Amino acid sequence: MSIADWPAAERPREKLLDLGPKALSDAELLAIFLRVGCVGKSAVDLARELLQEYGGLRPLLEASQAEFCKGLGLGAAKYAQLQAVLEMGRRHLSASMKEGDLLTSPELVRNYLSAQLRHQPHEIFAVLFLDNQHRLIAYDEIFYGTIDGAAVYPREVVKKALARNAAACILAHNHPSGIAEPSQSDHRITRR
């Protein structure tokens, strides 16, 4: 049965317009992105299969082009479209951080940094430079490393902070492994 034959309240697009995007499941959101299914499968059925195949929404969204295009109904055009949507989301979050005093809680900072760094395949050391009201002046990725480490030079961080006339800094780096526990080298660089 085609989605067009479903009751209006159950169709993903109409449900989103009536109840908002938070009311939709991952499969329903993905179905809206896919727009169409394939022979014998609605877009929602295809979305459910893809989520099962990739192990969830995040692994699907972070798949390389080659991995993504292996999925049924997915090709280079859908991959490009997805990358554009993801980048728009990152830019939206980045722009909203520049508009005012949004660094009012650790959760806001974590969400912002997570959006910036979570998709990176290697370690990146980044700095949020803040003014004296803790508003964002700039976000800079300063050092790039490998899958399990990045060389960090405190002198360079201080030089950049002074050049930006920053009153405060938030230092961050990602763990491509997904393990959030700080390593011994994380502790050492924090002390330095």
PDB file of C-alpha atoms in Angstrom:
ATOM      1  CA  MET A   1       0.000   0.000   0.000  1.00  0.00           C
ATOM      2  CA  SER A   2       1.301   3.427  -0.974  1.00  0.00           C
ATOM      3  CA  ILE A   3       1.781   6.098   1.719  1.00  0.00           C
ATOM      4  CA  ALA A   4      -0.735   8.214  -0.217  1.00  0.00           C
ATOM      5  CA  ASP A   5      -3.352   5.582   0.712  1.00  0.00           C
ATOM      6  CA  TRP A   6      -2.592   5.865   4.453  1.00  0.00           C
ATOM      7  CA  PRO A   7      -4.768   7.963   6.759  1.00  0.00           C
ATOM      8  CA  ALA A   8      -3.506  11.564   6.711  1.00  0.00           C
ATOM      9  CA  ALA A   9      -2.547  11.472  10.421  1.00  0.00           C
ATOM     10  CA  GLU A  10      -0.170   8.548   9.746  1.00  0.00           C
ATOM     11  CA  ARG A  11       1.631  10.000   6.724  1.00  0.00           C
ATOM     12  CA  PRO A  12       5.081  11.248   7.764  1.00  0.00           C
ATOM     13  CA  ARG A  13       4.930  14.612   5.960  1.00  0.00           C
ATOM     14  CA  GLU A  14       1.460  15.465   7.235  1.00  0.00           C
ATOM     15  CA  LYS A  15       2.347  14.234  10.718  1.00  0.00           C
ATOM     16  CA  LEU A  16       5.405  16.513  10.736  1.00  0.00           C
ATOM     17  CA  LEU A  17       3.345  19.510   9.614  1.00  0.00           C
ATOM     18  CA  ASP A  18       0.644  18.835  12.227  1.00  0.00           C
ATOM     19  CA  LEU A  19       2.745  17.749  15.221  1.00  0.00           C
ATOM     20  CA  GLY A  20       6.279  18.934  14.477  1.00  0.00           C
ATOM     21  CA  PRO A  21       9.432  16.953  13.662  1.00  0.00           C
ATOM     22  CA  LYS A  22       9.933  15.646  17.212  1.00  0.00           C
ATOM     23  CA  ALA A  23       6.745  13.579  16.883  1.00  0.00           C
ATOM     24  CA  LEU A  24       8.276  11.474  14.094  1.00  0.00           C
ATOM     25  CA  SER A  25      10.324   8.320  14.439  1.00  0.00           C
ATOM     26  CA  ASP A  26      13.754   8.045  12.815  1.00  0.00           C
ATOM     27  CA  ALA A  27      12.197   5.948  10.045  1.00  0.00           C
ATOM     28  CA  GLU A  28       9.524   8.567   9.367  1.00  0.00           C
ATOM     29  CA  LEU A  29      12.086  11.388   9.224  1.00  0.00           C
ATOM     30  CA  LEU A  30      14.272   9.352   6.883  1.00  0.00           C
ATOM     31  CA  ALA A  31      11.234   8.524   4.725  1.00  0.00           C
ATOM     32  CA  ILE A  32      10.569  12.243   4.232  1.00  0.00           C
ATOM     33  CA  PHE A  33      14.194  12.665   3.155  1.00  0.00           C
ATOM     34  CA  LEU A  34      13.993   9.671   0.777  1.00  0.00           C
ATOM     35  CA  ARG A  35      10.656  10.923  -0.645  1.00  0.00           C
ATOM     36  CA  VAL A  36       9.927   7.653  -2.462  1.00  0.00           C
ATOM     37  CA  GLY A  37      10.272   3.968  -1.807  1.00  0.00           C
ATOM     38  CA  CYS A  38      11.055   1.277  -4.347  1.00  0.00           C
ATOM     39  CA  VAL A  39       9.129  -1.546  -5.968  1.00  0.00           C
ATOM     40  CA  GLY A  40       6.951  -3.176  -3.315  1.00  0.00           C
ATOM     41  CA  LYS A  41       8.139  -0.887  -0.482  1.00  0.00           C
ATOM     42  CA  SER A  42       6.926   2.442   0.759  1.00  0.00           C
ATOM     43  CA  ALA A  43       9.446   5.114   1.732  1.00  0.00           C
ATOM     44  CA  VAL A  44       8.798   4.252   5.406  1.00  0.00           C
ATOM     45  CA  ASP A  45       9.425   0.532   4.776  1.00  0.00           C
ATOM     46  CA  LEU A  46      12.653   1.371   2.938  1.00  0.00           C
ATOM     47  CA  ALA A  47      13.699   3.731   5.725  1.00  0.00           C
ATOM     48  CA  ARG A  48      13.117   1.025   8.366  1.00  0.00           C
ATOM     49  CA  GLU A  49      15.233  -1.436   6.367  1.00  0.00           C
ATOM     50  CA  LEU A  50      18.045   1.091   5.955  1.00  0.00           C
ATOM     51  CA  LEU A  51      18.064   1.912   9.665  1.00  0.00           C
ATOM     52  CA  GLN A  52      18.217  -1.789  10.464  1.00  0.00           C
ATOM     53  CA  GLU A  53      20.979  -2.389   7.912  1.00  0.00           C
ATOM     54  CA  TYR A  54      23.151   0.519   9.109  1.00  0.00           C
ATOM     55  CA  GLY A  55      22.435   0.066  12.818  1.00  0.00           C
ATOM     56  CA  GLY A  56      20.562   3.332  13.316  1.00  0.00           C
ATOM     57  CA  LEU A  57      20.267   6.859  12.046  1.00  0.00           C
ATOM     58  CA  ARG A  58      23.672   8.115  13.150  1.00  0.00           C
ATOM     59  CA  PRO A  59      25.722   5.393  11.392  1.00  0.00           C
ATOM     60  CA  LEU A  60      23.681   5.976   8.230  1.00  0.00           C
ATOM     61  CA  LEU A  61      24.252   9.740   8.361  1.00  0.00           C
ATOM     62  CA  GLU A  62      27.971   9.285   9.021  1.00  0.00           C
ATOM     63  CA  ALA A  63      28.542   6.624   6.363  1.00  0.00           C
ATOM     64  CA  SER A  64      31.103   7.316   3.658  1.00  0.00           C
ATOM     65  CA  GLN A  65      29.814   7.837   0.140  1.00  0.00           C
ATOM     66  CA  ALA A  66      30.776   4.299  -0.847  1.00  0.00           C
ATOM     67  CA  GLU A  67      29.036   2.799   2.210  1.00  0.00           C
ATOM     68  CA  PHE A  68      25.964   5.016   1.810  1.00  0.00           C
ATOM     69  CA  CYS A  69      25.505   4.231  -1.871  1.00  0.00           C
ATOM     70  CA  LYS A  70      25.404   0.477  -1.128  1.00  0.00           C
ATOM     71  CA  GLY A  71      21.984   0.989   0.448  1.00  0.00           C
ATOM     72  CA  LEU A  72      18.887   0.156  -1.572  1.00  0.00           C
ATOM     73  CA  GLY A  73      17.487   3.306  -3.160  1.00  0.00           C
ATOM     74  CA  LEU A  74      20.546   5.368  -2.273  1.00  0.00           C
ATOM     75  CA  GLY A  75      22.972   6.858  -4.764  1.00  0.00           C
ATOM     76  CA  ALA A  76      25.356   9.737  -5.280  1.00  0.00           C
ATOM     77  CA  ALA A  77      22.546  12.294  -5.621  1.00  0.00           C
ATOM     78  CA  LYS A  78      20.986  11.258  -2.282  1.00  0.00           C
ATOM     79  CA  TYR A  79      24.437  11.264  -0.661  1.00  0.00           C
ATOM     80  CA  ALA A  80      25.085  14.814  -1.913  1.00  0.00           C
ATOM     81  CA  GLN A  81      21.646  15.893  -0.727  1.00  0.00           C
ATOM     82  CA  LEU A  82      22.277  14.365   2.716  1.00  0.00           C
ATOM     83  CA  GLN A  83      25.687  16.030   3.040  1.00  0.00           C
ATOM     84  CA  ALA A  84      24.101  19.375   2.162  1.00  0.00           C
ATOM     85  CA  VAL A  85      21.410  18.911   4.823  1.00  0.00           C
ATOM     86  CA  LEU A  86      23.993  17.944   7.455  1.00  0.00           C
ATOM     87  CA  GLU A  87      26.166  20.949   6.610  1.00  0.00           C
ATOM     88  CA  MET A  88      23.147  23.270   6.776  1.00  0.00           C
ATOM     89  CA  GLY A  89      22.446  21.913  10.264  1.00  0.00           C
ATOM     90  CA  ARG A  90      26.048  22.519  11.357  1.00  0.00           C
ATOM     91  CA  ARG A  91      26.008  26.036   9.909  1.00  0.00           C
ATOM     92  CA  HIS A  92      22.677  26.807  11.536  1.00  0.00           C
ATOM     93  CA  LEU A  93      24.038  25.753  14.919  1.00  0.00           C
ATOM     94  CA  SER A  94      27.245  27.684  14.312  1.00  0.00           C
ATOM     95  CA  ALA A  95      25.360  30.830  13.274  1.00  0.00           C
ATOM     96  CA  SER A  96      23.060  30.651  16.278  1.00  0.00           C
ATOM     97  CA  MET A  97      26.112  30.525  18.539  1.00  0.00           C
ATOM     98  CA  LYS A  98      27.416  33.776  17.008  1.00  0.00           C
ATOM     99  CA  GLU A  99      24.173  35.683  17.450  1.00  0.00           C
ATOM    100  CA  GLY A 100      24.334  36.257  21.182  1.00  0.00           C
ATOM    101  CA  ASP A 101      25.118  34.995  24.623  1.00  0.00           C
ATOM    102  CA  LEU A 102      24.229  31.380  24.016  1.00  0.00           C
ATOM    103  CA  LEU A 103      27.016  29.882  26.097  1.00  0.00           C
ATOM    104  CA  THR A 104      24.899  29.912  29.217  1.00  0.00           C
ATOM    105  CA  SER A 105      25.302  26.231  30.079  1.00  0.00           C
ATOM    106  CA  PRO A 106      27.710  23.346  29.599  1.00  0.00           C
ATOM    107  CA  GLU A 107      24.972  21.533  27.671  1.00  0.00           C
ATOM    108  CA  LEU A 108      24.828  24.248  24.981  1.00  0.00           C
ATOM    109  CA  VAL A 109      28.596  24.123  24.591  1.00  0.00           C
ATOM    110  CA  ARG A 110      28.583  20.317  24.432  1.00  0.00           C
ATOM    111  CA  ASN A 111      25.838  20.295  21.796  1.00  0.00           C
ATOM    112  CA  TYR A 112      27.661  22.872  19.686  1.00  0.00           C
ATOM    113  CA  LEU A 113      31.007  21.068  19.910  1.00  0.00           C
ATOM    114  CA  SER A 114      29.385  17.715  19.266  1.00  0.00           C
ATOM    115  CA  ALA A 115      27.839  19.045  16.060  1.00  0.00           C
ATOM    116  CA  GLN A 116      31.212  20.413  14.960  1.00  0.00           C
ATOM    117  CA  LEU A 117      33.405  17.425  15.844  1.00  0.00           C
ATOM    118  CA  ARG A 118      31.357  14.224  15.966  1.00  0.00           C
ATOM    119  CA  HIS A 119      31.667  13.404  12.276  1.00  0.00           C
ATOM    120  CA  GLN A 120      35.450  13.782  12.121  1.00  0.00           C
ATOM    121  CA  PRO A 121      37.432  10.578  11.406  1.00  0.00           C
ATOM    122  CA  HIS A 122      40.539  11.848  13.247  1.00  0.00           C
ATOM    123  CA  GLU A 123      41.269  13.820  16.408  1.00  0.00           C
ATOM    124  CA  ILE A 124      40.879  17.565  16.225  1.00  0.00           C
ATOM    125  CA  PHE A 125      41.803  20.031  18.945  1.00  0.00           C
ATOM    126  CA  ALA A 126      39.479  23.036  18.810  1.00  0.00           C
ATOM    127  CA  VAL A 127      39.041  26.237  20.758  1.00  0.00           C
ATOM    128  CA  LEU A 128      36.005  28.401  21.391  1.00  0.00           C
ATOM    129  CA  PHE A 129      37.228  31.979  21.900  1.00  0.00           C
ATOM    130  CA  LEU A 130      34.892  34.051  24.083  1.00  0.00           C
ATOM    131  CA  ASP A 131      34.511  37.724  24.929  1.00  0.00           C
ATOM    132  CA  ASN A 132      34.178  38.992  28.504  1.00  0.00           C
ATOM    133  CA  GLN A 133      30.418  38.250  28.449  1.00  0.00           C
ATOM    134  CA  HIS A 134      31.138  34.658  27.346  1.00  0.00           C
ATOM    135  CA  ARG A 135      29.744  35.254  23.862  1.00  0.00           C
ATOM    136  CA  LEU A 136      31.396  33.344  21.059  1.00  0.00           C
ATOM    137  CA  ILE A 137      34.029  35.304  19.134  1.00  0.00           C
ATOM    138  CA  ALA A 138      35.190  32.365  17.030  1.00  0.00           C
ATOM    139  CA  TYR A 139      35.465  28.616  16.793  1.00  0.00           C
ATOM    140  CA  ASP A 140      38.845  27.416  15.489  1.00  0.00           C
ATOM    141  CA  GLU A 141      40.106  23.926  14.779  1.00  0.00           C
ATOM    142  CA  ILE A 142      43.763  24.452  15.632  1.00  0.00           C
ATOM    143  CA  PHE A 143      45.445  21.035  15.621  1.00  0.00           C
ATOM    144  CA  TYR A 144      44.724  17.926  13.581  1.00  0.00           C
ATOM    145  CA  GLY A 145      45.880  14.447  14.501  1.00  0.00           C
ATOM    146  CA  THR A 146      45.374  10.786  13.800  1.00  0.00           C
ATOM    147  CA  ILE A 147      42.634   8.398  14.886  1.00  0.00           C
ATOM    148  CA  ASP A 148      43.944   8.300  18.447  1.00  0.00           C
ATOM    149  CA  GLY A 149      45.854  11.512  19.154  1.00  0.00           C
ATOM    150  CA  ALA A 150      46.695  15.073  18.208  1.00  0.00           C
ATOM    151  CA  ALA A 151      49.805  17.066  19.116  1.00  0.00           C
ATOM    152  CA  VAL A 152      48.803  20.221  20.983  1.00  0.00           C
ATOM    153  CA  TYR A 153      51.049  23.216  21.605  1.00  0.00           C
ATOM    154  CA  PRO A 154      49.777  25.525  24.385  1.00  0.00           C
ATOM    155  CA  ARG A 155      51.899  28.421  23.083  1.00  0.00           C
ATOM    156  CA  GLU A 156      49.932  28.414  19.807  1.00  0.00           C
ATOM    157  CA  VAL A 157      46.614  28.399  21.680  1.00  0.00           C
ATOM    158  CA  VAL A 158      47.703  31.419  23.742  1.00  0.00           C
ATOM    159  CA  LYS A 159      48.903  33.262  20.613  1.00  0.00           C
ATOM    160  CA  LYS A 160      45.537  32.750  18.910  1.00  0.00           C
ATOM    161  CA  ALA A 161      43.618  33.799  22.034  1.00  0.00           C
ATOM    162  CA  LEU A 162      45.633  37.014  22.280  1.00  0.00           C
ATOM    163  CA  ALA A 163      45.229  37.709  18.558  1.00  0.00           C
ATOM    164  CA  ARG A 164      41.439  37.377  18.901  1.00  0.00           C
ATOM    165  CA  ASN A 165      41.421  39.476  22.095  1.00  0.00           C
ATOM    166  CA  ALA A 166      39.593  36.635  23.845  1.00  0.00           C
ATOM    167  CA  ALA A 167      38.715  37.015  27.512  1.00  0.00           C
ATOM    168  CA  ALA A 168      38.147  33.262  27.893  1.00  0.00           C
ATOM    169  CA  CYS A 169      38.589  30.019  25.966  1.00  0.00           C
ATOM    170  CA  ILE A 170      36.957  26.634  25.932  1.00  0.00           C
ATOM    171  CA  LEU A 171      39.319  23.895  24.779  1.00  0.00           C
ATOM    172  CA  ALA A 172      37.936  20.719  23.255  1.00  0.00           C
ATOM    173  CA  HIS A 173      38.841  17.696  21.207  1.00  0.00           C
ATOM    174  CA  ASN A 174      36.985  14.729  19.853  1.00  0.00           C
ATOM    175  CA  HIS A 175      37.539  11.007  20.275  1.00  0.00           C
ATOM    176  CA  PRO A 176      36.811   9.302  16.932  1.00  0.00           C
ATOM    177  CA  SER A 177      36.551   6.004  18.814  1.00  0.00           C
ATOM    178  CA  GLY A 178      33.407   7.302  20.510  1.00  0.00           C
ATOM    179  CA  ILE A 179      34.813   6.596  23.970  1.00  0.00           C
ATOM    180  CA  ALA A 180      34.354   9.770  25.987  1.00  0.00           C
ATOM    181  CA  GLU A 181      36.650   8.851  28.886  1.00  0.00           C
ATOM    182  CA  PRO A 182      39.778  11.059  28.956  1.00  0.00           C
ATOM    183  CA  SER A 183      43.062   9.320  28.224  1.00  0.00           C
ATOM    184  CA  GLN A 184      46.321   9.860  30.107  1.00  0.00           C
ATOM    185  CA  SER A 185      47.494  12.194  27.342  1.00  0.00           C
ATOM    186  CA  ASP A 186      44.238  14.172  27.737  1.00  0.00           C
ATOM    187  CA  HIS A 187      45.055  14.664  31.414  1.00  0.00           C
ATOM    188  CA  ARG A 188      48.641  15.677  30.603  1.00  0.00           C
ATOM    189  CA  ILE A 189      47.672  18.294  28.026  1.00  0.00           C
ATOM    190  CA  THR A 190      45.015  19.698  30.357  1.00  0.00           C
ATOM    191  CA  ARG A 191      47.640  20.191  33.071  1.00  0.00           C
ATOM    192  CA  ARG A 192      50.024  21.817  30.549  1.00  0.00           C
TER     193      ARG A 192
END
